[in-house]
PDB file of C-alpha atoms in Angstrom:
ATOM      1  CA  UNK F   1      73.209  56.632 155.873  1.00 43.00           C
ATOM      2  CA  UNK F   2      71.118  55.453 152.930  1.00 43.00           C
ATOM      3  CA  UNK F   3      68.701  52.093 152.258  1.00 43.00           C
ATOM      4  CA  UNK F   4      71.172  48.997 151.311  1.00 43.00           C
ATOM      5  CA  UNK F   5      70.409  48.447 148.173  1.00 44.00           C
ATOM      6  CA  UNK F   6      68.971  45.155 148.161  1.00 43.00           C
ATOM      7  CA  UNK F   7      66.649  46.724 150.836  1.00 42.00           C
ATOM      8  CA  UNK F   8      65.339  48.939 148.632  1.00 42.00           C
ATOM      9  CA  UNK F   9      61.557  48.033 147.667  1.00 42.00           C
ATOM     10  CA  UNK F  10      61.821  46.790 143.815  1.00 45.00           C
ATOM     11  CA  UNK F  11      64.710  44.964 144.543  1.00 42.00           C
ATOM     12  CA  UNK F  12      64.869  41.293 145.190  1.00 44.00           C
ATOM     13  CA  UNK F  13      66.390  40.406 148.262  1.00 42.00           C
ATOM     14  CA  UNK F  14      70.105  38.455 147.734  1.00 45.00           C
ATOM     15  CA  UNK F  15      69.764  35.522 149.732  1.00 49.00           C
ATOM     16  CA  UNK F  16      73.449  34.174 148.824  1.00 44.00           C
ATOM     17  CA  UNK F  17      75.389  32.841 145.397  1.00 43.00           C
ATOM     18  CA  UNK F  18      72.817  30.407 143.964  1.00 47.00           C
ATOM     19  CA  UNK F  19      72.740  26.615 144.620  1.00 61.00           C
ATOM     20  CA  UNK F  20      74.971  24.649 142.281  1.00 81.00           C
ATOM     21  CA  UNK F  21      73.158  21.809 140.358  1.00 84.00           C
ATOM     22  CA  UNK F  22      75.700  18.798 140.346  1.00 88.00           C
ATOM     23  CA  UNK F  23      74.233  16.629 136.792  1.00 88.00           C
ATOM     24  CA  UNK F  24      75.926  13.628 138.024  1.00 87.00           C
ATOM     25  CA  UNK F  25      73.343  13.544 140.139  1.00 91.00           C
ATOM     26  CA  UNK F  26      70.585  14.378 138.387  1.00 94.00           C
ATOM     27  CA  UNK F  27      70.969  11.945 135.827  1.00 92.00           C
ATOM     28  CA  UNK F  28      71.523   9.036 138.118  1.00 93.00           C
ATOM     29  CA  UNK F  29      68.154   9.450 139.768  1.00 96.00           C
ATOM     30  CA  UNK F  30      66.496  10.120 136.202  1.00 96.00           C
ATOM     31  CA  UNK F  31      68.167   6.836 135.639  1.00 96.00           C
ATOM     32  CA  UNK F  32      66.708   4.921 138.748  1.00 96.00           C
ATOM     33  CA  UNK F  33      63.896   6.102 138.120  1.00 97.00           C
ATOM     34  CA  UNK F  34      63.250   4.963 134.374  1.00 97.00           C
ATOM     35  CA  UNK F  35      65.567   1.889 135.503  1.00 95.00           C
ATOM     36  CA  UNK F  36      62.776   1.027 138.165  1.00 95.00           C
ATOM     37  CA  UNK F  37      59.697   2.613 136.445  1.00 96.00           C
ATOM     38  CA  UNK F  38      60.172   2.358 132.468  1.00 95.00           C
ATOM     39  CA  UNK F  39      61.355   5.434 130.485  1.00 96.00           C
ATOM     40  CA  UNK F  40      57.977   6.160 128.654  1.00 95.00           C
ATOM     41  CA  UNK F  41      56.302   6.197 132.238  1.00 96.00           C
ATOM     42  CA  UNK F  42      58.406   8.629 134.788  1.00 97.00           C
ATOM     43  CA  UNK F  43      57.877  12.146 132.886  1.00 96.00           C
ATOM     44  CA  UNK F  44      60.624  15.422 133.162  1.00 96.00           C
ATOM     45  CA  UNK F  45      58.336  16.995 136.063  1.00 96.00           C
ATOM     46  CA  UNK F  46      58.518  13.395 137.974  1.00 97.00           C
ATOM     47  CA  UNK F  47      62.443  13.715 137.429  1.00 96.00           C
ATOM     48  CA  UNK F  48      62.714  17.712 138.612  1.00 96.00           C
ATOM     49  CA  UNK F  49      60.596  16.968 141.397  1.00 96.00           C
ATOM     50  CA  UNK F  50      62.650  13.658 142.734  1.00 96.00           C
ATOM     51  CA  UNK F  51      65.709  15.323 141.952  1.00 95.00           C
ATOM     52  CA  UNK F  52      64.990  18.629 143.999  1.00 94.00           C
ATOM     53  CA  UNK F  53      65.447  21.021 140.914  1.00 95.00           C
ATOM     54  CA  UNK F  54      62.987  23.398 139.349  1.00 94.00           C
ATOM     55  CA  UNK F  55      61.787  22.352 135.846  1.00 94.00           C
ATOM     56  CA  UNK F  56      63.662  25.170 134.465  1.00 94.00           C
ATOM     57  CA  UNK F  57      66.871  24.063 135.762  1.00 94.00           C
ATOM     58  CA  UNK F  58      66.561  20.776 134.579  1.00 94.00           C
ATOM     59  CA  UNK F  59      65.389  21.750 130.735  1.00 94.00           C
ATOM     60  CA  UNK F  60      68.342  24.054 131.246  1.00 93.00           C
ATOM     61  CA  UNK F  61      70.747  20.646 132.014  1.00 92.00           C
ATOM     62  CA  UNK F  62      69.275  18.406 129.978  1.00 93.00           C
ATOM     63  CA  UNK F  63      67.002  19.692 126.773  1.00 93.00           C
ATOM     64  CA  UNK F  64      65.689  16.260 126.429  1.00 91.00           C
ATOM     65  CA  UNK F  65      64.385  12.866 128.416  1.00 93.00           C
ATOM     66  CA  UNK F  66      67.304  10.846 126.088  1.00 91.00           C
ATOM     67  CA  UNK F  67      69.495  13.714 127.108  1.00 90.00           C
ATOM     68  CA  UNK F  68      69.506  11.795 130.575  1.00 92.00           C
ATOM     69  CA  UNK F  69      70.720   8.515 129.276  1.00 92.00           C
ATOM     70  CA  UNK F  70      73.304   9.477 126.574  1.00 87.00           C
ATOM     71  CA  UNK F  71      74.971  12.205 128.925  1.00 76.00           C
ATOM     72  CA  UNK F  72      78.083   9.820 129.687  1.00 73.00           C
ATOM     73  CA  UNK F  73      78.822   8.227 126.666  1.00 77.00           C
ATOM     74  CA  UNK F  74      81.630  11.665 126.000  1.00 82.00           C
ATOM     75  CA  UNK F  75      83.446  10.675 128.410  1.00 87.00           C
ATOM     76  CA  UNK F  76      83.656   7.004 127.473  1.00 90.00           C
ATOM     77  CA  UNK F  77      85.099   8.010 123.774  1.00 90.00           C
ATOM     78  CA  UNK F  78      87.490  10.226 125.852  1.00 92.00           C
ATOM     79  CA  UNK F  79      89.075   7.938 127.727  1.00 95.00           C
ATOM     80  CA  UNK F  80      89.132   5.287 124.755  1.00 95.00           C
ATOM     81  CA  UNK F  81      90.537   8.440 122.083  1.00 94.00           C
ATOM     82  CA  UNK F  82      92.796   9.211 124.014  1.00 96.00           C
ATOM     83  CA  UNK F  83      94.191   5.596 124.888  1.00 96.00           C
ATOM     84  CA  UNK F  84      94.154   4.252 121.114  1.00 95.00           C
ATOM     85  CA  UNK F  85      96.259   8.135 120.734  1.00 94.00           C
ATOM     86  CA  UNK F  86      99.038   6.744 123.092  1.00 96.00           C
ATOM     87  CA  UNK F  87      99.403   3.381 121.538  1.00 96.00           C
ATOM     88  CA  UNK F  88     102.658   2.747 120.170  1.00 95.00           C
ATOM     89  CA  UNK F  89     102.588   3.342 115.943  1.00 91.00           C
ATOM     90  CA  UNK F  90     103.978  -0.843 115.824  1.00 92.00           C
ATOM     91  CA  UNK F  91     101.008  -2.485 118.008  1.00 93.00           C
ATOM     92  CA  UNK F  92      98.631  -4.581 116.905  1.00 91.00           C
ATOM     93  CA  UNK F  93      95.755  -2.839 116.506  1.00 91.00           C
ATOM     94  CA  UNK F  94      93.672  -5.696 118.224  1.00 89.00           C
ATOM     95  CA  UNK F  95      96.418  -4.979 121.282  1.00 92.00           C
ATOM     96  CA  UNK F  96      95.919  -1.305 121.108  1.00 94.00           C
ATOM     97  CA  UNK F  97      91.789  -1.717 121.427  1.00 94.00           C
ATOM     98  CA  UNK F  98      91.970  -3.981 123.803  1.00 93.00           C
ATOM     99  CA  UNK F  99      93.977  -1.418 125.877  1.00 95.00           C
ATOM    100  CA  UNK F 100      91.691   1.402 124.601  1.00 96.00           C
ATOM    101  CA  UNK F 101      88.615  -0.666 125.840  1.00 95.00           C
ATOM    102  CA  UNK F 102      89.929  -1.428 129.521  1.00 95.00           C
ATOM    103  CA  UNK F 103      90.434   2.280 129.868  1.00 96.00           C
ATOM    104  CA  UNK F 104      87.048   2.912 128.236  1.00 94.00           C
ATOM    105  CA  UNK F 105      85.617   0.727 130.590  1.00 94.00           C
ATOM    106  CA  UNK F 106      87.174   2.058 133.709  1.00 95.00           C
ATOM    107  CA  UNK F 107      84.792   4.629 134.771  1.00 92.00           C
ATOM    108  CA  UNK F 108      85.219   6.873 137.605  1.00 91.00           C
ATOM    109  CA  UNK F 109      84.157   5.346 140.842  1.00 91.00           C
ATOM    110  CA  UNK F 110      81.524   7.980 142.074  1.00 88.00           C
ATOM    111  CA  UNK F 111      80.110   6.995 138.126  1.00 89.00           C
ATOM    112  CA  UNK F 112      79.828   3.579 137.945  1.00 91.00           C
ATOM    113  CA  UNK F 113      75.946   3.503 139.560  1.00 91.00           C
ATOM    114  CA  UNK F 114      75.264   5.779 136.852  1.00 91.00           C
ATOM    115  CA  UNK F 115      76.483   3.501 134.260  1.00 92.00           C
ATOM    116  CA  UNK F 116      75.160   0.442 135.489  1.00 94.00           C
ATOM    117  CA  UNK F 117      71.312   2.571 135.674  1.00 94.00           C
ATOM    118  CA  UNK F 118      72.500   4.088 131.909  1.00 93.00           C
ATOM    119  CA  UNK F 119      72.905   0.594 130.282  1.00 93.00           C
ATOM    120  CA  UNK F 120      70.386  -1.287 131.724  1.00 95.00           C
ATOM    121  CA  UNK F 121      67.937   1.492 130.909  1.00 95.00           C
ATOM    122  CA  UNK F 122      69.309   1.539 127.578  1.00 92.00           C
ATOM    123  CA  UNK F 123      69.071  -1.627 126.492  1.00 92.00           C
ATOM    124  CA  UNK F 124      65.610  -2.254 127.896  1.00 94.00           C
ATOM    125  CA  UNK F 125      64.256   1.014 126.049  1.00 93.00           C
ATOM    126  CA  UNK F 126      65.586   0.017 121.860  1.00 90.00           C
ATOM    127  CA  UNK F 127      63.390   3.487 120.914  1.00 89.00           C
ATOM    128  CA  UNK F 128      66.841   5.097 122.755  1.00 88.00           C
ATOM    129  CA  UNK F 129      69.182   4.422 119.810  1.00 83.00           C
ATOM    130  CA  UNK F 130      68.806   7.398 117.960  1.00 81.00           C
ATOM    131  CA  UNK F 131      69.934   9.408 120.913  1.00 77.00           C
ATOM    132  CA  UNK F 132      73.742   7.588 120.858  1.00 79.00           C
ATOM    133  CA  UNK F 133      73.957   7.225 116.999  1.00 82.00           C
ATOM    134  CA  UNK F 134      75.837  10.082 116.325  1.00 82.00           C
ATOM    135  CA  UNK F 135      78.402   9.712 118.286  1.00 82.00           C
ATOM    136  CA  UNK F 136      78.889   5.609 117.431  1.00 83.00           C
ATOM    137  CA  UNK F 137      79.848   6.265 114.266  1.00 85.00           C
ATOM    138  CA  UNK F 138      82.027   8.703 114.899  1.00 86.00           C
ATOM    139  CA  UNK F 139      83.760   6.138 117.815  1.00 88.00           C
ATOM    140  CA  UNK F 140      83.220   2.948 115.093  1.00 88.00           C
ATOM    141  CA  UNK F 141      85.401   5.550 112.281  1.00 91.00           C
ATOM    142  CA  UNK F 142      87.909   6.244 114.728  1.00 93.00           C
ATOM    143  CA  UNK F 143      88.341   2.593 115.177  1.00 93.00           C
ATOM    144  CA  UNK F 144      88.601   1.339 111.037  1.00 94.00           C
ATOM    145  CA  UNK F 145      91.096   4.260 111.084  1.00 94.00           C
ATOM    146  CA  UNK F 146      92.668   2.819 114.203  1.00 95.00           C
ATOM    147  CA  UNK F 147      92.765  -1.091 112.522  1.00 93.00           C
ATOM    148  CA  UNK F 148      94.216   0.346 109.084  1.00 94.00           C
ATOM    149  CA  UNK F 149      96.771   2.374 110.191  1.00 93.00           C
ATOM    150  CA  UNK F 150      98.042  -0.168 112.822  1.00 92.00           C
ATOM    151  CA  UNK F 151      97.824  -3.698 110.004  1.00 91.00           C
ATOM    152  CA  UNK F 152      98.927  -1.740 107.029  1.00 92.00           C
ATOM    153  CA  UNK F 153      95.756  -2.023 105.471  1.00 94.00           C
ATOM    154  CA  UNK F 154      93.384   0.071 103.641  1.00 95.00           C
ATOM    155  CA  UNK F 155      89.668   1.811 105.736  1.00 93.00           C
ATOM    156  CA  UNK F 156      87.355  -0.060 103.149  1.00 94.00           C
ATOM    157  CA  UNK F 157      89.071  -3.242 103.195  1.00 95.00           C
ATOM    158  CA  UNK F 158      86.413  -5.830 104.365  1.00 96.00           C
ATOM    159  CA  UNK F 159      88.929  -7.361 107.168  1.00 92.00           C
ATOM    160  CA  UNK F 160      89.065  -4.013 108.402  1.00 93.00           C
ATOM    161  CA  UNK F 161      86.039  -3.283 108.781  1.00 91.00           C
ATOM    162  CA  UNK F 162      84.789  -7.109 110.166  1.00 92.00           C
ATOM    163  CA  UNK F 163      87.625  -6.277 112.602  1.00 88.00           C
ATOM    164  CA  UNK F 164      86.724  -3.055 113.999  1.00 89.00           C
ATOM    165  CA  UNK F 165      82.253  -4.619 113.952  1.00 88.00           C
ATOM    166  CA  UNK F 166      83.499  -7.510 115.827  1.00 90.00           C
ATOM    167  CA  UNK F 167      85.339  -6.167 119.003  1.00 89.00           C
ATOM    168  CA  UNK F 168      82.783  -3.296 118.977  1.00 89.00           C
ATOM    169  CA  UNK F 169      80.269  -5.396 119.756  1.00 90.00           C
ATOM    170  CA  UNK F 170      81.875  -7.827 122.098  1.00 93.00           C
ATOM    171  CA  UNK F 171      83.004  -5.003 123.833  1.00 93.00           C
ATOM    172  CA  UNK F 172      79.248  -3.318 124.239  1.00 91.00           C
ATOM    173  CA  UNK F 173      78.062  -6.929 125.025  1.00 94.00           C
ATOM    174  CA  UNK F 174      80.034  -6.840 128.191  1.00 96.00           C
ATOM    175  CA  UNK F 175      79.347  -3.964 128.958  1.00 95.00           C
ATOM    176  CA  UNK F 176      75.670  -4.743 128.666  1.00 94.00           C
ATOM    177  CA  UNK F 177      76.062  -7.969 130.118  1.00 96.00           C
ATOM    178  CA  UNK F 178      78.460  -5.844 133.330  1.00 97.00           C
ATOM    179  CA  UNK F 179      75.258  -3.666 133.930  1.00 96.00           C
ATOM    180  CA  UNK F 180      72.970  -6.884 134.557  1.00 94.00           C
ATOM    181  CA  UNK F 181      75.436  -7.861 137.314  1.00 92.00           C
ATOM    182  CA  UNK F 182      75.021  -6.977 140.665  1.00 84.00           C
ATOM    183  CA  UNK F 183      78.661  -5.629 141.031  1.00 88.00           C
ATOM    184  CA  UNK F 184      82.273  -6.731 139.129  1.00 92.00           C
ATOM    185  CA  UNK F 185      84.366  -4.782 136.702  1.00 95.00           C
ATOM    186  CA  UNK F 186      83.314  -3.409 133.839  1.00 95.00           C
ATOM    187  CA  UNK F 187      86.552  -3.240 133.013  1.00 95.00           C
ATOM    188  CA  UNK F 188      87.326  -7.324 133.546  1.00 96.00           C
ATOM    189  CA  UNK F 189      84.088  -7.937 131.775  1.00 96.00           C
ATOM    190  CA  UNK F 190      85.249  -5.931 128.157  1.00 95.00           C
ATOM    191  CA  UNK F 191      89.092  -7.558 128.646  1.00 93.00           C
ATOM    192  CA  UNK F 192      87.449 -10.711 128.854  1.00 95.00           C
ATOM    193  CA  UNK F 193      85.288 -10.796 126.086  1.00 95.00           C
ATOM    194  CA  UNK F 194      87.848  -9.013 124.426  1.00 93.00           C
ATOM    195  CA  UNK F 195      90.269 -11.669 124.604  1.00 91.00           C
ATOM    196  CA  UNK F 196      87.168 -14.236 123.348  1.00 90.00           C
ATOM    197  CA  UNK F 197      86.826 -12.944 120.659  1.00 84.00           C
TER     198      UNK F 197
END
């Protein structure tokens, strides 16, 4: 009977399946550190050590430090646009957008803490803004088209631009405000802000 392949010289001994790394957990570790110590102070090496992952694995998941911050925007945008797509065609744009923002801001329970830290870090570091600019521009364009379609107006109409920009700014301000609080529901904060506009 021959020697098992794993025990033959020159072959690495296998120790089971490689450990799966949870990007959400790594991101939360990083965001807590950025929030408490400052984005510029914390290095990728600091994050890797605190998260218990190798530097190589960290960079494979998050090629830049900014990617650790902006990772959650896609999920918000997906919930938001899915809700917009489901709205009745004859519904006023304001009602549809309010429902969509509420859906977008209804974060899964296991991501609420991550989202709070993410928003705090973004607010405290204006230099991070370019990292989310492209996604924000796509979201704004979606809002403008929705308002124009539901209000029977042209996308380049000033009223459409103002309405879309006003609601987007109110929702953003509400989420930033919520992030500074110790509790509360982000969807409720957004809904209250949109009611004020």
